[in-house]
Structure formats: structure tokens, C-alpha cells
Coordinates of C-alpha atoms in Angstrom, one line a residue:
M1 CA 246.1 6.8 68.1
S2 CA 248.2 9.6 67.4
P3 CA 247.0 12.2 64.5
S4 CA 250.7 12.0 62.8
R5 CA 251.4 8.4 63.3
P6 CA 249.5 5.2 64.7
R7 CA 252.8 3.2 65.7
V8 CA 253.1 4.6 69.3
T9 CA 251.2 7.2 71.1
P10 CA 251.5 10.0 73.6
L11 CA 250.2 9.7 77.1
A12 CA 247.0 11.3 76.8
S13 CA 245.3 10.9 80.2
V14 CA 247.1 13.9 81.9
V15 CA 246.2 16.2 78.9
L16 CA 242.8 15.0 78.7
A17 CA 241.8 16.1 82.3
L18 CA 243.4 19.3 81.8
V19 CA 241.8 20.1 78.7
L20 CA 238.3 18.9 79.8
T21 CA 238.3 20.8 82.8
A22 CA 239.2 23.8 81.1
A23 CA 236.1 22.9 78.4
A24 CA 233.7 22.1 81.2
T25 CA 234.0 26.0 82.1
A26 CA 234.1 27.3 78.4
C27 CA 231.1 25.1 77.7
S28 CA 229.5 24.9 80.8
G29 CA 268.9 -0.9 96.7
Q30 CA 271.3 1.5 95.5
D31 CA 273.0 4.3 97.0
G32 CA 273.6 7.3 94.9
A33 CA 274.7 10.9 95.6
G34 CA 272.4 13.6 93.7
T35 CA 273.9 16.5 92.1
D36 CA 272.9 20.4 92.8
S37 CA 274.4 23.7 92.0
K38 CA 276.6 23.2 95.1
N39 CA 277.5 19.7 94.0
T40 CA 279.7 18.3 91.5
P41 CA 278.9 14.7 90.6
G42 CA 281.8 12.2 90.2
T43 CA 282.8 10.0 87.5
A44 CA 279.8 7.7 87.8
G45 CA 280.2 6.7 83.9
G46 CA 279.4 3.1 83.8
T47 CA 280.6 1.2 80.6
G48 CA 277.9 -0.2 78.2
T49 CA 278.6 -2.8 75.6
G50 CA 280.7 -0.7 73.6
G51 CA 283.0 -0.2 76.6
T52 CA 282.4 3.6 76.3
T53 CA 282.1 5.9 79.4
S54 CA 279.6 8.7 79.6
P55 CA 281.0 11.9 80.9
A56 CA 279.3 13.3 83.9
V57 CA 278.5 17.2 83.6
R58 CA 278.1 19.8 86.4
L59 CA 274.4 20.4 86.6
S60 CA 273.2 23.9 87.6
W61 CA 269.6 23.7 89.4
S62 CA 267.3 26.5 89.2
S63 CA 263.5 26.8 90.0
C64 CA 261.5 26.0 86.8
P65 CA 259.7 28.5 84.5
A66 CA 256.3 27.6 83.3
P67 CA 256.2 25.4 80.6
T68 CA 256.5 27.0 76.9
A69 CA 254.3 26.4 74.1
A70 CA 256.3 23.9 72.8
Q71 CA 256.1 21.8 75.9
G72 CA 252.5 22.3 75.9
G73 CA 252.1 25.2 78.1
G74 CA 250.7 25.3 81.7
K75 CA 251.8 26.8 85.2
A76 CA 255.2 26.8 86.7
P77 CA 255.4 23.9 89.0
G78 CA 256.3 25.6 92.0
K79 CA 258.4 24.8 95.4
G80 CA 260.5 21.7 95.5
W81 CA 261.1 21.6 91.6
E82 CA 264.3 22.2 89.7
C83 CA 265.2 22.2 86.3
A84 CA 268.7 22.4 84.5
R85 CA 270.3 22.1 81.2
L86 CA 272.3 19.3 79.8
P87 CA 274.8 19.9 76.9
V88 CA 275.0 16.7 74.5
P89 CA 276.6 16.3 71.2
L90 CA 274.2 16.9 68.4
D91 CA 276.1 14.0 66.4
Y92 CA 277.4 11.4 68.6
D93 CA 279.7 10.4 65.6
Q94 CA 281.3 14.1 66.1
P95 CA 281.2 14.0 70.2
D96 CA 283.2 17.3 70.1
G97 CA 281.1 19.1 67.6
K98 CA 277.9 21.0 67.8
K99 CA 276.0 20.6 70.9
I100 CA 272.5 20.8 72.0
E101 CA 271.2 21.4 75.5
L102 CA 268.4 18.7 76.9
A103 CA 265.8 20.4 79.5
L104 CA 265.6 18.2 82.6
I105 CA 263.5 18.4 85.7
R106 CA 263.5 17.0 89.1
T107 CA 262.1 17.0 92.7
K108 CA 264.2 15.6 95.4
A109 CA 263.4 12.3 97.7
R110 CA 261.6 13.5 100.6
D111 CA 263.3 10.9 102.8
Q112 CA 266.8 11.8 102.3
H113 CA 268.2 9.5 104.9
R114 CA 266.6 6.5 102.8
R115 CA 267.3 7.7 99.3
I116 CA 267.9 5.4 96.8
G117 CA 269.2 7.7 93.7
S118 CA 267.3 9.2 91.1
L119 CA 264.3 7.6 89.0
V120 CA 264.4 8.9 85.4
F121 CA 260.8 8.9 83.7
N122 CA 259.9 8.7 80.2
F123 CA 255.9 9.1 79.8
G124 CA 255.7 8.4 75.8
G125 CA 255.1 9.8 72.5
P126 CA 257.3 9.8 70.9
G127 CA 257.0 13.9 71.5
G128 CA 255.9 13.8 75.0
S129 CA 257.5 16.9 77.2
G130 CA 258.7 15.2 80.4
V131 CA 259.4 18.5 81.9
A132 CA 255.7 19.5 81.6
T133 CA 254.2 16.0 82.2
L134 CA 256.3 14.8 85.6
P135 CA 255.0 17.8 87.9
A136 CA 251.5 17.0 86.6
L137 CA 251.7 13.3 87.4
A138 CA 254.0 13.7 90.6
D139 CA 251.3 13.1 93.1
G140 CA 250.5 9.6 91.8
Y141 CA 254.1 8.7 92.4
G142 CA 254.1 9.5 96.2
T143 CA 255.4 6.3 97.2
L144 CA 258.4 6.4 94.9
R145 CA 258.9 10.2 95.6
D146 CA 259.9 9.4 99.3
R147 CA 262.9 7.5 98.3
Y148 CA 263.8 8.6 94.8
D149 CA 264.6 12.0 93.3
L150 CA 261.9 11.9 90.6
V151 CA 263.9 13.1 87.2
S152 CA 262.4 13.6 83.7
F153 CA 263.6 15.4 80.6
D154 CA 262.4 16.7 77.1
P155 CA 264.1 14.1 74.7
R156 CA 266.0 15.4 72.0
G157 CA 263.7 17.0 69.3
V158 CA 261.1 17.4 71.8
G159 CA 259.7 20.6 73.8
E160 CA 262.7 22.5 74.7
S161 CA 265.8 20.1 73.9
A162 CA 266.0 21.4 70.5
G163 CA 262.4 20.6 69.4
V164 CA 261.6 20.1 66.4
T165 CA 259.3 22.9 64.6
C166 CA 257.3 22.2 61.3
Q167 CA 254.2 24.0 60.6
S168 CA 252.6 27.1 62.4
D169 CA 249.5 26.6 64.5
R170 CA 247.5 28.1 61.7
E171 CA 248.7 25.7 59.3
L172 CA 248.4 23.1 61.5
D173 CA 244.8 23.7 62.0
A174 CA 244.3 23.9 58.2
S175 CA 246.3 20.6 57.5
L176 CA 244.1 18.7 60.3
Q177 CA 240.8 19.7 58.6
T178 CA 242.2 17.2 55.4
D179 CA 240.3 14.1 54.8
A180 CA 242.7 11.7 56.2
T181 CA 240.6 8.6 54.5
P182 CA 240.5 9.4 50.7
D183 CA 237.7 8.3 48.6
D184 CA 238.7 9.5 45.3
D185 CA 241.7 10.8 43.3
A186 CA 240.9 14.4 44.3
E187 CA 241.0 13.8 48.1
L188 CA 244.2 11.5 47.7
R189 CA 245.7 14.6 45.9
T190 CA 244.9 16.7 48.6
L191 CA 246.3 14.6 51.3
L192 CA 249.4 13.8 49.6
D193 CA 250.0 17.6 49.0
E194 CA 249.4 18.4 52.6
N195 CA 251.7 15.5 53.7
K196 CA 254.4 17.2 51.1
K197 CA 253.7 20.5 52.6
A198 CA 254.4 19.1 56.5
V199 CA 257.6 17.1 55.4
D200 CA 258.9 20.2 53.6
A201 CA 258.2 22.5 56.5
C202 CA 260.0 20.0 59.0
A203 CA 263.0 20.1 56.5
K204 CA 262.9 23.6 56.0
N205 CA 262.9 24.8 59.7
S206 CA 264.6 21.7 61.3
G207 CA 266.8 20.1 59.0
T208 CA 270.0 20.3 61.0
V209 CA 268.3 18.2 63.9
L210 CA 266.1 15.7 61.7
P211 CA 269.1 13.0 61.4
H212 CA 269.8 13.1 64.7
V213 CA 266.4 13.0 67.0
G214 CA 266.1 9.0 66.9
T215 CA 265.6 6.6 69.8
V216 CA 269.2 5.5 69.9
D217 CA 270.4 9.2 70.2
A218 CA 268.0 9.5 72.9
A219 CA 269.0 6.5 74.7
R220 CA 272.6 7.8 74.5
D221 CA 271.4 11.2 76.2
M222 CA 270.0 9.0 79.0
D223 CA 273.3 7.8 79.9
R224 CA 274.8 11.1 79.9
I225 CA 271.9 12.3 82.2
R226 CA 272.5 9.0 84.4
A227 CA 276.2 10.1 84.5
S228 CA 275.5 13.9 85.3
L229 CA 273.0 13.1 88.1
G230 CA 275.9 11.1 89.7
D231 CA 274.2 7.7 89.4
E232 CA 276.1 4.5 89.0
K233 CA 273.1 2.7 87.3
L234 CA 270.0 4.3 85.9
N235 CA 266.6 3.8 87.4
Y236 CA 264.2 4.1 85.0
F237 CA 260.4 4.4 84.4
G238 CA 259.3 4.2 80.8
I239 CA 255.4 4.1 79.6
S240 CA 254.3 3.5 76.0
Y241 CA 257.1 4.8 73.8
G242 CA 259.1 5.2 76.7
T243 CA 259.4 1.3 76.9
E244 CA 260.9 1.1 73.4
L245 CA 263.4 3.9 74.6
G246 CA 264.2 1.8 77.8
G247 CA 264.5 -1.3 75.8
V248 CA 267.1 0.3 73.3
Y249 CA 269.2 2.1 76.5
A250 CA 269.4 -1.7 77.9
H251 CA 270.5 -3.0 74.7
L252 CA 273.0 -0.1 74.4
Y253 CA 274.0 -0.2 78.1
P254 CA 273.2 -3.5 79.7
K255 CA 275.8 -3.0 82.8
N256 CA 274.2 0.4 83.6
V257 CA 270.7 -0.7 83.8
G258 CA 269.5 -0.3 87.5
R259 CA 266.0 -0.7 88.6
A260 CA 264.0 -0.4 85.4
V261 CA 260.0 -0.7 84.8
L262 CA 258.6 -0.8 81.3
D263 CA 254.7 0.1 81.3
A264 CA 252.3 -0.1 78.5
V265 CA 254.9 -1.9 76.4
V266 CA 255.8 -1.0 72.8
D267 CA 255.9 -4.4 70.6
P268 CA 259.6 -4.3 69.3
T269 CA 259.3 -7.2 67.1
Q270 CA 256.8 -5.2 64.8
D271 CA 257.4 -2.9 61.9
P272 CA 255.1 0.1 61.3
L273 CA 252.7 -1.5 59.3
Q274 CA 252.2 -4.7 61.9
G275 CA 252.2 -2.2 64.6
G276 CA 249.4 -0.1 62.9
I277 CA 247.3 -2.9 62.3
G278 CA 247.8 -4.1 65.9
Q279 CA 247.0 -1.1 67.3
A280 CA 243.6 -0.8 65.3
K281 CA 243.0 -4.0 66.7
G282 CA 243.8 -2.7 70.4
F283 CA 241.4 0.3 69.6
Q284 CA 238.6 -1.7 68.4
L285 CA 239.1 -4.1 71.6
A286 CA 238.8 -1.0 73.9
L287 CA 235.9 0.5 72.2
D288 CA 234.1 -2.8 72.3
D289 CA 234.6 -3.1 76.0
Y290 CA 233.4 0.7 76.5
L291 CA 230.1 -0.4 74.5
K292 CA 229.8 -3.2 76.6
D293 CA 230.4 -1.3 79.8
C294 CA 228.0 1.6 78.8
S295 CA 225.2 -0.8 77.9
S296 CA 225.5 -2.7 81.1
G297 CA 225.1 0.7 83.4
G298 CA 228.9 0.9 83.9
A299 CA 230.5 4.3 84.8
S300 CA 230.9 5.5 81.4
A301 CA 227.0 5.6 81.4
G302 CA 226.7 7.8 84.4
L303 CA 227.8 11.4 82.9
G304 CA 224.9 14.0 82.8
G305 CA 222.4 11.1 81.9
A306 CA 223.7 10.8 78.2
R307 CA 222.2 7.4 76.7
C308 CA 224.7 4.9 75.3
S309 CA 225.4 4.6 71.5
S310 CA 226.1 1.6 69.8
L311 CA 228.9 0.7 67.3
D312 CA 226.1 0.8 64.4
D313 CA 225.9 4.5 65.7
I314 CA 229.3 5.4 65.5
T315 CA 230.0 3.9 62.0
A316 CA 227.0 5.7 60.9
L317 CA 228.4 9.0 62.4
L318 CA 231.6 8.7 60.7
K319 CA 230.2 8.0 57.4
R320 CA 228.1 11.2 57.7
L321 CA 231.0 13.3 59.2
D322 CA 233.0 12.2 56.0
A323 CA 230.7 14.3 53.6
T324 CA 230.0 16.8 56.3
P325 CA 231.9 18.0 59.4
L326 CA 230.0 19.0 62.6
P327 CA 229.9 22.8 63.6
T328 CA 231.4 23.5 67.0
Y329 CA 231.4 26.2 69.3
G330 CA 234.1 27.9 67.9
S331 CA 235.3 28.4 64.0
R332 CA 236.4 25.0 63.7
K333 CA 234.5 22.0 62.5
L334 CA 234.7 18.4 63.7
T335 CA 235.9 16.4 60.8
Q336 CA 235.7 12.5 60.4
D337 CA 239.5 12.1 61.3
E338 CA 239.4 14.4 64.3
A339 CA 236.5 12.3 65.5
V340 CA 238.0 9.0 65.2
N341 CA 241.3 10.3 67.2
G342 CA 238.6 11.8 69.7
I343 CA 236.9 8.8 70.3
A344 CA 240.8 7.0 70.6
A345 CA 241.8 9.7 73.0
A346 CA 238.9 8.8 75.5
L347 CA 239.8 5.0 75.3
Y348 CA 243.3 5.7 76.7
S349 CA 241.7 5.9 80.2
K350 CA 238.6 4.1 81.5
D351 CA 238.1 7.2 83.7
T352 CA 237.6 9.3 80.6
W353 CA 235.1 6.6 79.0
R354 CA 231.9 8.9 80.3
Y355 CA 233.5 12.1 78.2
L356 CA 233.0 9.5 75.1
T357 CA 229.5 9.1 76.0
V358 CA 228.7 12.7 76.0
G359 CA 230.7 13.5 73.0
L360 CA 228.9 10.7 71.2
R361 CA 225.4 11.5 71.8
E362 CA 226.2 15.4 71.6
A363 CA 227.1 14.6 68.0
I364 CA 224.5 12.1 66.9
D365 CA 221.6 13.9 68.7
K366 CA 222.4 17.5 68.8
G367 CA 224.7 17.6 65.5
T368 CA 227.6 19.2 67.6
G369 CA 231.1 18.2 67.7
N370 CA 232.2 20.2 70.8
T371 CA 233.4 17.3 73.4
L372 CA 234.7 15.1 70.2
L373 CA 236.9 18.1 69.3
L374 CA 238.5 18.9 72.8
L375 CA 239.4 14.9 73.2
F376 CA 240.8 15.1 69.6
D377 CA 242.7 18.4 70.5
S378 CA 244.1 16.5 73.8
I379 CA 245.7 13.9 71.7
S380 CA 247.1 16.3 68.9
G381 CA 248.7 18.7 71.6
R382 CA 246.4 21.7 70.9
S383 CA 245.7 23.9 73.8
P384 CA 242.4 26.0 74.3
D385 CA 244.0 29.1 72.9
G386 CA 244.8 27.4 69.7
R387 CA 248.7 27.0 70.1
Y388 CA 250.0 23.7 69.4
S389 CA 253.0 22.0 71.3
N390 CA 255.5 20.4 69.3
L391 CA 254.2 16.8 70.1
Q392 CA 253.2 16.3 66.8
A393 CA 256.4 17.5 64.8
A394 CA 258.5 15.4 67.1
N395 CA 256.3 12.3 67.1
R396 CA 256.8 12.3 63.2
A397 CA 260.7 13.2 63.3
I398 CA 261.6 10.7 65.8
S399 CA 259.2 8.0 64.4
C400 CA 260.9 8.5 60.9
A401 CA 264.2 8.7 62.1
D402 CA 263.7 5.4 63.5
A403 CA 261.9 3.6 61.1
E404 CA 263.3 2.8 57.5
Q405 CA 259.9 1.8 56.1
R406 CA 258.5 4.3 53.4
Y407 CA 255.1 3.4 52.6
T408 CA 253.5 4.1 49.1
V409 CA 249.8 4.6 48.2
D410 CA 250.0 1.0 46.8
D411 CA 251.0 -0.3 49.9
V412 CA 248.3 1.2 51.7
R413 CA 245.8 0.1 49.4
Q414 CA 247.3 -3.2 49.1
H415 CA 246.8 -3.4 53.1
L416 CA 243.4 -1.5 53.6
P417 CA 241.3 -4.9 54.1
E418 CA 243.5 -5.7 56.6
F419 CA 243.0 -2.4 58.7
R420 CA 239.4 -2.7 58.0
A421 CA 239.1 -5.9 59.2
A422 CA 241.0 -5.0 62.5
S423 CA 238.8 -2.3 63.2
P424 CA 235.7 -0.5 61.2
V425 CA 236.3 2.5 63.2
F426 CA 240.1 3.1 63.3
G427 CA 241.2 0.9 60.6
E428 CA 241.2 2.9 57.6
S429 CA 242.6 6.1 59.3
A430 CA 245.6 3.9 60.8
A431 CA 246.1 2.8 57.2
W432 CA 246.5 6.2 55.7
S433 CA 248.4 7.4 58.4
M434 CA 251.4 5.0 57.1
L435 CA 252.2 7.6 54.5
S436 CA 253.4 10.3 57.3
C437 CA 257.3 9.2 56.7
T438 CA 256.9 9.2 53.0
G439 CA 259.1 11.6 51.3
W440 CA 261.0 12.1 54.7
P441 CA 264.2 13.6 54.3
V442 CA 266.2 11.4 56.6
K443 CA 266.7 7.6 56.1
G444 CA 265.3 5.5 59.0
R445 CA 267.8 3.3 61.3
W446 CA 266.0 0.2 61.7
K447 CA 263.3 -2.2 60.4
T448 CA 262.5 -2.8 64.1
P449 CA 264.5 -1.8 67.3
D450 CA 267.4 -4.1 68.7
V451 CA 266.4 -4.5 72.7
T452 CA 268.4 -7.4 73.5
A453 CA 269.9 -6.9 76.7
A454 CA 272.2 -9.9 77.9
G455 CA 274.1 -9.2 81.1
A456 CA 271.2 -6.5 82.3
P457 CA 269.4 -7.2 85.4
P458 CA 265.8 -8.1 85.8
I459 CA 263.7 -5.6 83.9
L460 CA 259.7 -5.5 85.0
V461 CA 257.8 -5.4 81.9
V462 CA 253.8 -4.9 82.5
G463 CA 251.2 -5.3 80.2
N464 CA 247.6 -4.4 80.2
A465 CA 244.9 -7.1 78.7
G466 CA 242.8 -4.0 77.7
D467 CA 245.4 -1.4 76.5
P468 CA 244.1 -0.2 73.1
A469 CA 247.5 1.7 72.3
T470 CA 250.2 -1.0 73.1
P471 CA 248.4 -4.6 72.7
V472 CA 249.3 -6.6 75.8
A473 CA 251.4 -8.9 73.2
G474 CA 253.8 -6.4 73.2
A475 CA 255.0 -6.9 76.6
R476 CA 255.5 -10.7 75.7
A477 CA 257.4 -9.6 72.7
M478 CA 259.6 -7.1 74.4
A479 CA 260.4 -9.7 77.5
G480 CA 261.3 -12.1 75.0
R481 CA 263.9 -9.8 73.1
L482 CA 265.2 -8.5 76.2
G483 CA 266.5 -12.0 76.8
K484 CA 266.1 -14.9 79.3
G485 CA 266.6 -13.6 83.1
V486 CA 266.2 -10.1 82.1
G487 CA 262.4 -9.5 81.0
V488 CA 260.0 -10.2 83.7
V489 CA 256.3 -10.1 82.6
L490 CA 253.5 -8.9 84.5
T491 CA 250.1 -9.0 83.0
V492 CA 247.3 -7.0 84.4
Q493 CA 243.5 -7.8 83.6
G494 CA 242.5 -4.2 83.1
E495 CA 241.4 -1.7 81.0
G496 CA 243.4 1.9 79.5
H497 CA 247.0 2.8 78.5
G498 CA 249.2 1.7 81.3
T499 CA 248.8 0.4 84.9
Y500 CA 250.8 2.1 87.6
G501 CA 248.2 3.8 89.9
V502 CA 245.5 2.1 88.2
S503 CA 246.0 -1.5 88.9
S504 CA 246.7 -2.0 92.6
C505 CA 248.4 -5.2 91.8
A506 CA 250.6 -3.4 89.3
T507 CA 251.3 -0.4 91.6
K508 CA 252.3 -3.1 94.3
A509 CA 254.7 -4.8 92.1
V510 CA 256.2 -1.8 90.8
N511 CA 256.9 -0.5 94.1
A512 CA 258.4 -3.5 95.0
H513 CA 260.7 -3.7 92.5
L514 CA 261.9 -0.2 92.7
L515 CA 262.0 0.4 96.2
D516 CA 263.1 -3.4 97.3
G517 CA 264.8 -5.1 94.2
K518 CA 262.1 -7.6 94.2
V519 CA 260.4 -8.6 90.8
P520 CA 257.2 -11.1 90.6
A521 CA 257.5 -14.8 89.1
D522 CA 257.6 -14.0 85.2
G523 CA 254.2 -14.8 83.9
T524 CA 252.1 -13.6 86.9
T525 CA 248.9 -12.3 86.0
C526 CA 246.7 -10.1 88.1
G527 CA 243.4 -8.2 88.4
G528 CA 243.2 -4.7 87.3

């Protein structure tokens, strides 16, 4: 889940690993010619459905600085990594008007003699910085790195690509302490006031870019990236929200699609209400799977001797937190909503289940919220020094630029029983988060995204049966909308958000497609 909106979610596992490592100390094929500063790309601007050709811009690559605070901070990626800036129109309806710059990063293929081309990644969100994330994950893509230049970028509105700014770090800290599941009129007024403050701050600080940060604009940017990399086709790896972006790109530019993989798939047939209910069910399923694993002596029970909790323990804890937040080792307190999102953060990967075991027992037995707050920080983009990336601001801005639905308090109240039935832990929080686009100053583009892609080559669509954030039904829905002969579904019987590098069979299938152009039979199912 995301603190700002439950429809789609950030890729949390890398941030979790970094945050929890710090906390442990604190708390005890195709042929394509790449381009560099010495090489001007050719006019590799293929045509999409509209018959337009994306211009190829010369990219000047140089060594990368450390990620900025807006990108999430961290160390410079070091040797072998190059960064560049690509100018694109702020408003594609005025292509010769004001420009913004996209931040790009790449590392070149290790085997240049067998190089296929570039492989462009989007790791999700919306709001995740590809410039900061790709180097952190690159070791896991070693097989692909041999023959591809690995490339990623900050989508518009994210990080250093005209990043949306809303509230200050201090204001965010205060806002996130607000009771997000109001029980009376006073709490509701406070929630609505805080939502208005956030919306007004976004409009004041980023009003110029808010109308132009939607997924369609990001897809158009990707085609300019493709052309400027010198690639005739876009080879693409999209994860979580990146699957929606990939589907929209395939709709706009079916003839420009190369070898593409969509992993942890957003359901393009669902509106935010349907997606929120589906995600509440998904996280509840993952929580139930975690509890079974822990009670049976699985890996989630093995950290520090912490004993397992039950669903009743968790719901009782959340009820207490609604009335009285827990202290932590700092000045902040753990609220009910922060605990809910902290629990959700740990469910993104089976590798982090054991931290949830510790965090729950710490809260229940010791009355402190240190670990659950760290888990919450990992999903909200807050670093240990108290600075926030622009993840939350970008997530809201992109989501509200896309979806036209603007829900009311009456809508939430009407559907609360469905959300509660979907999950006693996550349902209510997911329901009230539907208000995040209420009062937004920009109209949304669609009820649901159009991802039909007739004429595109086969696209591998991978869903995980235990995925909490993007339930597996979304993969089947995406493949169906892409069209017959385009969407090829692979279902993995595993846990966690995403499959590559986690499931050996999924990893093998993805590698076969991206390296050799081979896809499994549509409807194939394999183990985790």
C-alpha cells in the first residue's frame, strides 16, 4: 500500500533493505547502436499508431552524482554508470513550447560483441526514481546486463525530472500523524483539512507541471528515450506501476515495441475503487500467508526468537493504536495508519516477513513502535535523517492526473462495508485513501487506461499468486486487454510483489524472452 493512494504501489523491497540495515545499527534479437558523448544516434524514430516519429536527441553521458534527496538520497553509483539529461516538451500539445529535462542513467552491456540494445526499466510507484533504483538492483539483473545496456529514468514529475513538490519534510511528518480512518466528525474534519493542505501545497509549488505528469505523457517520453538511445524498438522491463506505463506505451506505439516484460501487473480494467478493494484483498491474503508461515515455523519466525502473532493480536493492536499511538526511540509516535502501512511494507517480499514478526511483538509486548515505524518510513520515502523523497507527491500527482474519479465522503461511507469485508486490517485505510484526489486542481484523463496494442509483438505478462499489491488477476486482465497474440501470461505460485530474481522459473522465462525472443505458452503456470 501507499500512504497517499492504494491503487498502485512503490517497489519497496530495496528501500526496505537499506532502511532496515541502517536501523539495525541505530537500534542495535535486435541490433542497436548505443549512444554516448562521442556518438550521435541515428534517426531511429519508429512510428506508432498516430504515424508520428519521435526525434532522436544527442545525449551527453557523464559520471553520475549521488542521488538527490528528491530521488531518495544515497551514494553515487560509481564506475560503470553514466547519467544524462533529455529535453522533452512539458506539453506535448505544444511540442515547440516549454521544455523539461528527464534524468537518465545507464550502464553499458558487458559483452559488446553480443549486445542486443538497450533495456529500459520502470520499477513502479508511480513516483519511484529509476535513477536511484537501477544501480541498487543491477546485480540482480546480471544475466541481462551481459547483453543489454541497462537504462532507467526518473519519469516526469519524479525525482530530478521536473519533480513535483508539495509539503515540506516537517509538514509531511505532521500530516502523516493524522488519523486516516476517522471515527467521528471531528476526526473527519481534521482529515479533510489535512488533505486540502496537501492538495493546495501541490498546486502552489508545482501547478505548472501537474497537468502534464500523467502516464500518457510518460509513455511519450519513453519513445523519445528510445529514439535518443539509438534503438529502433523499445526493449522494456516494467514492474508494478511500470506495467501500466508499459501497457499504455504499447497502445500508443505498438510498432515500436521490442522485447517487453510486465511483472507484478496493475489491472487496467479496474477503476481506483475496484483497485483499492482488490488491493485490500491482496494484502490480507499475503498477511494470512505470512501468519501461516510464521505459525508453522517458517522463515518469518526465525529472527531474534520473536514469537508469532495472530490476526486477533494484530487487529487488537491496531484498535489500541487508534486511541493511543506508541512511542518510538525518537520524538515521533507510531499511529494506527502508520502501523497498517508498515505491516503492508513488510509483505512486499517474503524476505522481509521476519522483520514483521519482530515489529509486531515489539509493539504488542514492549509497547514501542520502532520497527513498524521504520517499515512505514520505507514505503513513504522517508530516509533515516528525516528527509522525504518526492515519492508521495509524485504518486498523488501522477495518479490524479490519470484517473478522472473524484470520490466523496459519502462514496467512502457507502463502500466501507466492502473494504472491511475485503480486509479487517487494510480495508478501512484503503477506503479513506480514495479521497486523496478530492479537490485536485487538474482533471484526470481516463476511467481506466487503454492498453489495447494490436500489431505489437508478444509481451510477457507475469503474475504472482501471492502478490499483495497487484493481485494475480491483473496479469490476466492486462493480457486480455493487450490483445490476442500480444499478451502472454505466465502465472507463478509464489509470494511477494514481483517475480524476477525470486522465482527461478519466472527468471528463466524472462531471460529467454529478453535474450532469445522466446515466450512460454500462454497460460503457463510454474512454482515460486
